[in-house]
Amino acid sequence: MVDADHVRLGRIAGKLAAARAMPVPPKAFGVEAHGFVLGAPLPEAVVAEFEKRHEVTLPPAFRLFVTELGNGGAGPGYGLCRLAPSCCVYRRSVHLARPSPYLPGPRYFGDWVQRYEDPPGTGGSFLRGTLEVAHHGCSLGTRLVVTGPARGRLFNLDTEGPIGPYVVEDADFLAWYERWLDEAVAGYDVGWFGERLPLEEPELVAALTGDPSPERRARAGESLLQLPAIRDSSWTALADTMTTDIDATVRAELLGMLKRKGDKHQRRLDDAEAIADDIARYARSCTPPDLTALSDLRRLTFADVLAELSSHDLEQRRRAAYLAQQPWRFSEENLSQGVLNDVASGLLGDPDAFLRSYGVAMVDCFGLAHLHPRLRELQQTETDPWVQSHLTRCLAERPPSTSDGSSTQAGEDWLDPPF
């Protein structure tokens, strides 16, 4: 009896053959490089040796694909990665056996590295329990969870950007791969594939207007705009949600999407700046004020951040401090050196390790070199390995930062993955 996975595998093989036979190949990203051709499948003995060496068993759907259909070649981005190089040769063999912490749900926030990854210099490993299956250009990639509670799922990641991992909604590797194949042939935008929700247009509108998760409502809007064409009613739903959603960040994200992608759908968004002003007023009226929305709208002020730094809620303070250590968010403000000193000093003395690390980042990113003696004092007593790592980087000899964030090293690298 043929099981469901083998049925899916046969269906995928047929769709690949049909795509190769098309008189005019789809213009999807990466197709010119692979032409819908997979590499040769791997012998069972090769896969078994890989599993033994890394002390894991590959997720069933992925294992079936590489042993019976192909290893590398046609796939999202520049094509599927081959199995052998997908786990860096410099990593210890236990790298894949250690559970990955990432779970389905909203995209992880920008401090994800410090929250979920091993500190540098502690003998740990980066992105444990996962292997890369597709590379989308620059620092964008897709990884398969091999070990951990989300085993078999895939997540997208920008290793050099300010946003964290996002576990895509496809149930397993075969579902993810077949959706890519269908969307590539249908003419969808499949750049950084997996970001779009796997829903049809009516379902996306329903999610946009009724899903309880703000993150998913915003992603439904982005997914609609990735379709080759959308109905007038869908555009109207997007425009209405942009001004009525209860979550200010959803409103701000939809405004940015409609501004960027309106031309693609032959639609124009009038009065975008006035709409942004209205959303900013709404964001400040929320409890607590929505700093993320204000940042997305480029209307965040240091006064907004200062108010939240005094919150009794630890996560609100962490979010505010994370924003405070990024000068480019306040590029049009003439920030008082005294205010910056007070904020950085307060963070350096906070009992929370995250807040101390953001204090170190403020010293570096705003060029507060006169606080370096305070950092050296902290270096003698600090017990958190992540804060110690940030202190070492800040006090190392390197080009100085400036208060406008224009240095060669300022800001964006503070929570970079420790490759």
Tab-separated table of C-alpha atoms in Angstrom:
chain	number	residue	atom	x	y	z
A	1	MET	CA	0.000	0.000	0.000
A	2	VAL	CA	1.382	3.414	-1.026
A	3	ASP	CA	1.416	5.876	1.891
A	4	ALA	CA	0.371	9.540	1.687
A	5	ASP	CA	3.939	10.852	1.573
A	6	HIS	CA	4.785	8.703	-1.443
A	7	VAL	CA	1.624	9.985	-3.145
A	8	ARG	CA	2.780	13.552	-2.490
A	9	LEU	CA	6.248	12.710	-3.738
A	10	GLY	CA	4.857	11.338	-7.006
A	11	ARG	CA	2.686	14.414	-7.428
A	12	ILE	CA	5.683	16.698	-6.924
A	13	ALA	CA	7.724	14.728	-9.465
A	14	GLY	CA	4.913	15.140	-12.006
A	15	LYS	CA	4.667	18.872	-11.375
A	16	LEU	CA	8.431	19.307	-11.782
A	17	ALA	CA	8.283	17.487	-15.127
A	18	ALA	CA	5.366	19.646	-16.238
A	19	ALA	CA	7.229	22.818	-15.246
A	20	ARG	CA	10.294	21.739	-17.241
A	21	ALA	CA	8.072	21.092	-20.264
A	22	MET	CA	6.458	24.539	-20.271
A	23	PRO	CA	7.206	26.345	-23.553
A	24	VAL	CA	7.769	29.595	-21.666
A	25	PRO	CA	9.453	28.930	-18.300
A	26	PRO	CA	8.025	30.774	-15.277
A	27	LYS	CA	9.899	33.943	-14.347
A	28	ALA	CA	10.033	33.108	-10.656
A	29	PHE	CA	13.155	33.994	-8.690
A	30	GLY	CA	15.939	31.429	-9.122
A	31	VAL	CA	14.344	29.398	-11.926
A	32	GLU	CA	17.019	30.313	-14.473
A	33	ALA	CA	19.661	28.730	-12.258
A	34	HIS	CA	18.011	25.338	-11.747
A	35	GLY	CA	15.394	24.977	-14.499
A	36	PHE	CA	13.220	22.834	-12.190
A	37	VAL	CA	15.886	20.100	-12.189
A	38	LEU	CA	16.820	18.343	-8.955
A	39	GLY	CA	20.136	16.770	-8.117
A	40	ALA	CA	20.400	13.010	-7.930
A	41	PRO	CA	18.819	11.418	-4.832
A	42	LEU	CA	21.132	10.202	-2.097
A	43	PRO	CA	21.695	6.498	-1.398
A	44	GLU	CA	20.190	5.301	1.866
A	45	ALA	CA	23.667	4.487	3.182
A	46	VAL	CA	24.843	8.101	2.701
A	47	VAL	CA	21.868	9.530	4.596
A	48	ALA	CA	22.258	6.941	7.343
A	49	GLU	CA	25.926	7.880	7.743
A	50	PHE	CA	24.983	11.590	7.977
A	51	GLU	CA	22.423	10.784	10.675
A	52	LYS	CA	24.848	8.643	12.642
A	53	ARG	CA	27.576	11.290	12.479
A	54	HIS	CA	25.220	14.024	13.715
A	55	GLU	CA	23.307	11.769	16.145
A	56	VAL	CA	19.878	12.563	14.635
A	57	THR	CA	17.119	11.092	12.501
A	58	LEU	CA	16.075	13.446	9.730
A	59	PRO	CA	12.369	14.421	9.637
A	60	PRO	CA	10.481	11.818	7.556
A	61	ALA	CA	9.193	14.108	4.782
A	62	PHE	CA	12.637	15.613	4.160
A	63	ARG	CA	14.382	12.251	4.381
A	64	LEU	CA	11.990	10.770	1.822
A	65	PHE	CA	12.597	13.681	-0.529
A	66	VAL	CA	16.413	13.468	-0.504
A	67	THR	CA	16.511	9.672	-0.788
A	68	GLU	CA	13.823	9.201	-3.441
A	69	LEU	CA	13.437	12.465	-5.365
A	70	GLY	CA	16.534	14.639	-5.230
A	71	ASN	CA	19.344	16.213	-3.238
A	72	GLY	CA	19.737	19.915	-4.002
A	73	GLY	CA	18.673	21.691	-7.161
A	74	ALA	CA	15.197	23.027	-7.956
A	75	GLY	CA	13.677	24.837	-5.014
A	76	PRO	CA	13.002	28.195	-3.369
A	77	GLY	CA	15.605	30.938	-3.557
A	78	TYR	CA	18.682	29.842	-5.462
A	79	GLY	CA	17.584	26.224	-5.144
A	80	LEU	CA	17.717	23.574	-2.454
A	81	CYS	CA	20.936	23.128	-0.522
A	82	ARG	CA	22.591	19.735	-0.767
A	83	LEU	CA	22.500	17.741	2.449
A	84	ALA	CA	26.213	17.364	3.150
A	85	PRO	CA	27.142	21.104	3.211
A	86	SER	CA	23.878	22.152	4.886
A	87	CYS	CA	25.383	21.673	8.345
A	88	CYS	CA	28.612	23.651	8.618
A	89	VAL	CA	31.701	21.454	8.786
A	90	TYR	CA	33.080	23.618	11.596
A	91	ARG	CA	30.209	22.751	13.917
A	92	ARG	CA	30.535	19.914	16.374
A	93	SER	CA	28.624	16.769	15.503
A	94	VAL	CA	26.157	17.388	18.354
A	95	HIS	CA	24.959	20.628	16.717
A	96	LEU	CA	21.965	18.977	15.045
A	97	ALA	CA	21.140	16.849	18.068
A	98	ARG	CA	20.573	19.857	20.344
A	99	PRO	CA	16.894	20.968	20.282
A	100	SER	CA	15.958	24.108	18.400
A	101	PRO	CA	13.824	26.471	20.534
A	102	TYR	CA	11.849	28.124	17.722
A	103	LEU	CA	8.097	27.505	17.552
A	104	PRO	CA	5.265	28.423	15.167
A	105	GLY	CA	3.605	31.773	15.813
A	106	PRO	CA	4.631	35.416	15.425
A	107	ARG	CA	8.040	36.325	14.070
A	108	TYR	CA	10.602	36.490	16.850
A	109	PHE	CA	11.620	39.993	17.950
A	110	GLY	CA	14.962	41.580	17.148
A	111	ASP	CA	16.646	40.468	20.367
A	112	TRP	CA	16.122	36.799	19.468
A	113	VAL	CA	19.828	35.973	19.372
A	114	GLN	CA	20.412	37.012	22.970
A	115	ARG	CA	17.207	35.324	24.131
A	116	TYR	CA	17.541	31.963	22.400
A	117	GLU	CA	21.101	31.383	21.201
A	118	ASP	CA	24.256	30.388	23.053
A	119	PRO	CA	26.542	33.278	24.029
A	120	PRO	CA	29.742	33.509	21.977
A	121	GLY	CA	32.821	32.022	23.565
A	122	THR	CA	30.908	29.509	25.678
A	123	GLY	CA	31.442	26.492	23.429
A	124	GLY	CA	27.859	26.550	22.205
A	125	SER	CA	26.489	26.476	18.680
A	126	PHE	CA	24.399	28.816	16.561
A	127	LEU	CA	20.964	27.773	15.269
A	128	ARG	CA	21.286	24.388	16.927
A	129	GLY	CA	18.999	21.602	15.832
A	130	THR	CA	18.540	23.036	12.321
A	131	LEU	CA	20.064	22.790	8.885
A	132	GLU	CA	19.823	25.189	5.956
A	133	VAL	CA	17.647	24.008	3.078
A	134	ALA	CA	17.461	27.140	0.906
A	135	HIS	CA	19.363	30.397	0.461
A	136	HIS	CA	17.459	33.402	-0.885
A	137	GLY	CA	20.267	35.866	-1.407
A	138	CYS	CA	22.148	38.249	0.915
A	139	SER	CA	21.525	37.020	4.463
A	140	LEU	CA	18.096	35.440	3.845
A	141	GLY	CA	17.658	31.713	4.300
A	142	THR	CA	15.254	28.912	5.193
A	143	ARG	CA	16.140	26.261	7.755
A	144	LEU	CA	14.637	22.894	8.645
A	145	VAL	CA	14.155	22.005	12.308
A	146	VAL	CA	15.730	18.577	12.781
A	147	THR	CA	15.554	18.391	16.576
A	148	GLY	CA	13.182	20.141	18.959
A	149	PRO	CA	9.453	20.675	19.512
A	150	ALA	CA	8.965	22.025	15.962
A	151	ARG	CA	10.807	19.095	14.333
A	152	GLY	CA	9.988	18.864	10.634
A	153	ARG	CA	8.898	22.509	10.339
A	154	LEU	CA	10.801	25.204	8.458
A	155	PHE	CA	11.631	28.761	9.418
A	156	ASN	CA	12.819	31.815	7.541
A	157	LEU	CA	15.641	33.897	8.924
A	158	ASP	CA	17.585	37.033	8.056
A	159	THR	CA	20.857	36.451	9.889
A	160	GLU	CA	22.007	40.063	9.471
A	161	GLY	CA	18.703	41.892	9.806
A	162	PRO	CA	16.799	43.335	12.769
A	163	ILE	CA	14.004	40.741	12.688
A	164	GLY	CA	14.026	37.221	14.064
A	165	PRO	CA	13.008	33.770	12.799
A	166	TYR	CA	9.525	33.057	11.474
A	167	VAL	CA	8.283	29.439	11.448
A	168	VAL	CA	6.314	29.138	8.209
A	169	GLU	CA	2.820	27.639	8.293
A	170	ASP	CA	3.480	24.662	6.004
A	171	ALA	CA	3.173	21.442	8.017
A	172	ASP	CA	6.349	19.773	6.696
A	173	PHE	CA	9.013	19.862	4.006
A	174	LEU	CA	6.859	18.292	1.271
A	175	ALA	CA	3.991	20.741	1.872
A	176	TRP	CA	6.437	23.664	1.782
A	177	TYR	CA	8.143	22.432	-1.372
A	178	GLU	CA	4.944	21.663	-3.267
A	179	ARG	CA	3.506	25.071	-2.411
A	180	TRP	CA	6.647	26.736	-3.745
A	181	LEU	CA	6.341	24.745	-6.969
A	182	ASP	CA	2.668	25.625	-7.419
A	183	GLU	CA	3.213	29.318	-6.714
A	184	ALA	CA	6.304	29.587	-8.912
A	185	VAL	CA	4.422	28.112	-11.875
A	186	ALA	CA	1.368	30.308	-11.194
A	187	GLY	CA	3.440	33.500	-11.321
A	188	TYR	CA	3.370	34.418	-7.621
A	189	ASP	CA	6.081	36.470	-5.992
A	190	VAL	CA	8.165	33.666	-4.440
A	191	GLY	CA	11.110	35.753	-3.283
A	192	TRP	CA	12.078	34.698	0.265
A	193	PHE	CA	9.499	31.985	-0.080
A	194	GLY	CA	7.340	30.986	2.890
A	195	GLU	CA	6.609	34.472	4.185
A	196	ARG	CA	3.210	34.379	2.482
A	197	LEU	CA	0.422	32.511	4.238
A	198	PRO	CA	-0.628	29.310	2.392
A	199	LEU	CA	-4.184	30.564	1.808
A	200	GLU	CA	-6.287	31.618	-1.177
A	201	GLU	CA	-7.516	35.180	-1.633
A	202	PRO	CA	-10.902	34.850	0.176
A	203	GLU	CA	-9.219	33.109	3.117
A	204	LEU	CA	-6.556	35.813	3.271
A	205	VAL	CA	-9.208	38.533	3.420
A	206	ALA	CA	-10.931	36.626	6.230
A	207	ALA	CA	-7.637	36.379	8.146
A	208	LEU	CA	-6.881	40.061	7.513
A	209	THR	CA	-10.193	41.189	8.965
A	210	GLY	CA	-10.877	38.565	11.614
A	211	ASP	CA	-7.847	36.631	12.835
A	212	PRO	CA	-7.244	37.138	16.582
A	213	SER	CA	-3.469	37.417	16.083
A	214	PRO	CA	-2.238	40.912	15.064
A	215	GLU	CA	0.872	39.361	13.520
A	216	ARG	CA	-1.233	37.034	11.374
A	217	ARG	CA	-3.577	39.851	10.280
A	218	ALA	CA	-0.597	41.849	9.060
A	219	ARG	CA	0.890	38.803	7.346
A	220	ALA	CA	-2.441	38.142	5.630
A	221	GLY	CA	-2.294	41.660	4.222
A	222	GLU	CA	1.255	41.134	2.991
A	223	SER	CA	0.203	37.783	1.512
A	224	LEU	CA	-2.637	39.395	-0.436
A	225	LEU	CA	-0.239	41.885	-1.971
A	226	GLN	CA	2.060	39.048	-3.087
A	227	LEU	CA	-0.670	37.591	-5.305
A	228	PRO	CA	-0.260	38.272	-9.049
A	229	ALA	CA	-3.538	40.239	-8.947
A	230	ILE	CA	-6.136	41.060	-6.305
A	231	ARG	CA	-9.800	41.972	-6.496
A	232	ASP	CA	-11.079	45.480	-5.836
A	233	SER	CA	-12.840	44.158	-2.748
A	234	SER	CA	-9.530	42.864	-1.365
A	235	TRP	CA	-7.868	46.243	-1.879
A	236	THR	CA	-10.798	47.892	-0.107
A	237	ALA	CA	-10.426	45.451	2.810
A	238	LEU	CA	-6.725	46.290	3.035
A	239	ALA	CA	-7.377	50.039	2.995
A	240	ASP	CA	-10.149	49.758	5.578
A	241	THR	CA	-8.087	47.585	7.930
A	242	MET	CA	-5.213	50.055	7.632
A	243	THR	CA	-7.369	52.689	9.363
A	244	THR	CA	-9.553	50.568	11.657
A	245	ASP	CA	-7.525	47.646	13.041
A	246	ILE	CA	-7.341	47.694	16.828
A	247	ASP	CA	-3.569	47.120	16.689
A	248	ALA	CA	-1.535	50.178	15.698
A	249	THR	CA	1.346	48.085	14.382
A	250	VAL	CA	-1.002	46.283	11.985
A	251	ARG	CA	-2.194	49.668	10.705
A	252	ALA	CA	1.374	50.922	10.289
A	253	GLU	CA	2.570	47.763	8.527
A	254	LEU	CA	-0.377	47.790	6.128
A	255	LEU	CA	0.288	51.443	5.282
A	256	GLY	CA	3.882	50.597	4.400
A	257	MET	CA	2.792	47.631	2.284
A	258	LEU	CA	0.161	49.584	0.374
A	259	LYS	CA	2.645	52.375	-0.330
A	260	ARG	CA	5.261	49.919	-1.616
A	261	LYS	CA	3.043	47.579	-3.612
A	262	GLY	CA	0.206	49.773	-4.837
A	263	ASP	CA	1.844	50.303	-8.221
A	264	LYS	CA	2.106	46.545	-8.782
A	265	HIS	CA	-1.680	46.281	-8.506
A	266	GLN	CA	-2.356	49.500	-10.456
A	267	ARG	CA	-3.723	51.208	-7.389
A	268	ARG	CA	-2.681	54.368	-5.662
A	269	LEU	CA	-2.774	55.277	-2.001
A	270	ASP	CA	-3.632	58.944	-1.605
A	271	ASP	CA	-2.730	61.070	1.440
A	272	ALA	CA	-0.235	58.531	2.782
A	273	GLU	CA	1.459	61.073	5.058
A	274	ALA	CA	-1.840	62.201	6.542
A	275	ILE	CA	-2.779	58.583	7.162
A	276	ALA	CA	0.593	58.029	8.839
A	277	ASP	CA	-0.050	61.000	11.124
A	278	ASP	CA	-3.448	59.580	12.086
A	279	ILE	CA	-1.959	56.148	12.841
A	280	ALA	CA	0.809	57.779	14.911
A	281	ARG	CA	-1.777	59.615	17.009
A	282	TYR	CA	-3.623	56.362	17.506
A	283	ALA	CA	-0.380	54.545	18.456
A	284	ARG	CA	0.342	57.133	21.162
A	285	SER	CA	-3.207	56.838	22.494
A	286	CYS	CA	-2.846	53.093	23.087
A	287	THR	CA	-1.995	51.654	26.506
A	288	PRO	CA	0.902	51.134	26.405
A	289	PRO	CA	1.849	53.366	23.453
A	290	ASP	CA	2.771	51.291	20.413
A	291	LEU	CA	6.449	52.094	19.901
A	292	THR	CA	6.810	49.544	17.106
A	293	ALA	CA	4.111	51.280	15.060
A	294	LEU	CA	5.718	54.681	15.637
A	295	SER	CA	9.067	53.280	14.542
A	296	ASP	CA	7.544	51.728	11.403
A	297	LEU	CA	5.978	55.097	10.595
A	298	ARG	CA	9.299	56.887	11.195
A	299	ARG	CA	7.576	59.005	13.815
A	300	LEU	CA	9.204	57.585	16.923
A	301	THR	CA	10.776	60.169	19.228
A	302	PHE	CA	13.162	59.696	22.094
A	303	ALA	CA	10.463	61.126	24.371
A	304	ASP	CA	8.245	58.169	23.399
A	305	VAL	CA	10.995	55.794	24.440
A	306	LEU	CA	11.799	57.623	27.668
A	307	ALA	CA	8.222	57.310	28.860
A	308	GLU	CA	8.279	53.540	28.404
A	309	LEU	CA	11.684	53.118	30.047
A	310	SER	CA	10.009	53.979	33.348
A	311	SER	CA	7.265	51.367	32.923
A	312	HIS	CA	6.677	48.784	35.649
A	313	ASP	CA	6.418	46.096	32.950
A	314	LEU	CA	9.814	44.500	32.260
A	315	GLU	CA	9.039	43.560	28.664
A	316	GLN	CA	7.899	47.111	27.899
A	317	ARG	CA	11.153	48.448	29.310
A	318	ARG	CA	13.136	45.924	27.271
A	319	ARG	CA	11.311	46.911	24.076
A	320	ALA	CA	11.899	50.607	24.763
A	321	ALA	CA	15.580	50.053	25.592
A	322	TYR	CA	16.051	47.979	22.450
A	323	LEU	CA	14.791	50.929	20.396
A	324	ALA	CA	16.739	53.478	22.451
A	325	GLN	CA	20.107	51.975	21.469
A	326	GLN	CA	19.482	52.488	17.733
A	327	PRO	CA	20.454	56.052	16.729
A	328	TRP	CA	19.075	55.821	13.208
A	329	ARG	CA	15.541	55.734	14.590
A	330	PHE	CA	16.013	59.278	15.902
A	331	SER	CA	18.098	60.742	13.063
A	332	GLU	CA	16.074	63.968	12.892
A	333	GLU	CA	16.298	64.696	16.612
A	334	ASN	CA	18.998	66.769	18.277
A	335	LEU	CA	19.373	64.477	21.247
A	336	SER	CA	20.753	65.950	24.446
A	337	GLN	CA	24.047	64.420	25.506
A	338	GLY	CA	22.866	64.679	29.096
A	339	VAL	CA	19.707	62.697	28.376
A	340	LEU	CA	21.696	60.019	26.548
A	341	ASN	CA	24.157	59.782	29.433
A	342	ASP	CA	21.369	59.432	31.978
A	343	VAL	CA	19.579	56.731	30.005
A	344	ALA	CA	22.723	54.735	29.274
A	345	SER	CA	23.914	54.986	32.878
A	346	GLY	CA	20.533	53.879	34.186
A	347	LEU	CA	20.510	50.863	31.895
A	348	LEU	CA	24.064	49.877	32.847
A	349	GLY	CA	23.008	49.692	36.480
A	350	ASP	CA	19.778	47.784	35.918
A	351	PRO	CA	19.410	44.313	37.501
A	352	ASP	CA	18.086	42.921	34.193
A	353	ALA	CA	20.821	41.588	31.884
A	354	PHE	CA	18.969	42.585	28.711
A	355	LEU	CA	18.722	46.177	29.861
A	356	ARG	CA	22.408	46.242	30.819
A	357	SER	CA	23.339	44.947	27.368
A	358	TYR	CA	21.278	47.727	25.757
A	359	GLY	CA	23.081	50.218	27.965
A	360	VAL	CA	26.403	48.955	26.616
A	361	ALA	CA	25.020	49.267	23.102
A	362	MET	CA	23.957	52.876	23.745
A	363	VAL	CA	27.475	53.760	24.843
A	364	ASP	CA	28.849	52.334	21.628
A	365	CYS	CA	26.195	53.426	19.163
A	366	PHE	CA	25.890	57.016	20.395
A	367	GLY	CA	29.653	57.423	20.829
A	368	LEU	CA	29.508	57.932	24.618
A	369	ALA	CA	33.219	57.180	25.043
A	370	HIS	CA	33.400	59.067	28.353
A	371	LEU	CA	31.351	56.192	29.835
A	372	HIS	CA	34.011	53.624	28.943
A	373	PRO	CA	35.458	53.712	32.499
A	374	ARG	CA	31.989	52.728	33.741
A	375	LEU	CA	32.016	49.827	31.264
A	376	ARG	CA	35.400	48.665	32.503
A	377	GLU	CA	34.092	48.681	36.067
A	378	LEU	CA	31.085	46.647	34.964
A	379	GLN	CA	33.376	44.244	33.137
A	380	GLN	CA	34.957	43.295	36.467
A	381	THR	CA	31.662	42.293	38.096
A	382	GLU	CA	29.369	41.238	35.244
A	383	THR	CA	28.233	37.599	35.393
A	384	ASP	CA	25.963	37.412	32.338
A	385	PRO	CA	27.926	35.993	29.358
A	386	TRP	CA	25.969	37.997	26.785
A	387	VAL	CA	26.608	41.300	28.564
A	388	GLN	CA	30.269	40.336	28.902
A	389	SER	CA	30.379	39.702	25.156
A	390	HIS	CA	28.887	43.116	24.408
A	391	LEU	CA	31.328	44.786	26.806
A	392	THR	CA	34.268	43.115	25.093
A	393	ARG	CA	33.089	44.265	21.684
A	394	CYS	CA	32.426	47.823	22.806
A	395	LEU	CA	35.788	48.226	24.528
A	396	ALA	CA	37.772	46.623	21.699
A	397	GLU	CA	39.886	48.857	19.493
A	398	ARG	CA	37.794	49.787	16.452
A	399	PRO	CA	36.566	52.879	14.589
A	400	PRO	CA	34.580	55.100	16.989
A	401	SER	CA	30.853	55.571	16.673
A	402	THR	CA	29.171	58.933	16.307
A	403	SER	CA	25.979	60.247	17.815
A	404	ASP	CA	24.183	60.246	14.455
A	405	GLY	CA	24.729	56.515	13.971
A	406	SER	CA	27.008	57.003	10.936
A	407	SER	CA	29.961	54.959	12.170
A	408	THR	CA	31.292	51.928	10.386
A	409	GLN	CA	30.308	49.646	13.253
A	410	ALA	CA	27.384	51.306	14.978
A	411	GLY	CA	24.153	49.714	15.920
A	412	GLU	CA	23.014	47.013	13.575
A	413	ASP	CA	25.708	44.532	14.597
A	414	TRP	CA	24.913	44.571	18.298
A	415	LEU	CA	22.846	41.427	18.317
A	416	ASP	CA	24.354	39.871	15.230
A	417	PRO	CA	24.606	36.082	15.296
A	418	PRO	CA	28.002	34.952	16.618
A	419	PHE	CA	29.291	33.207	13.511
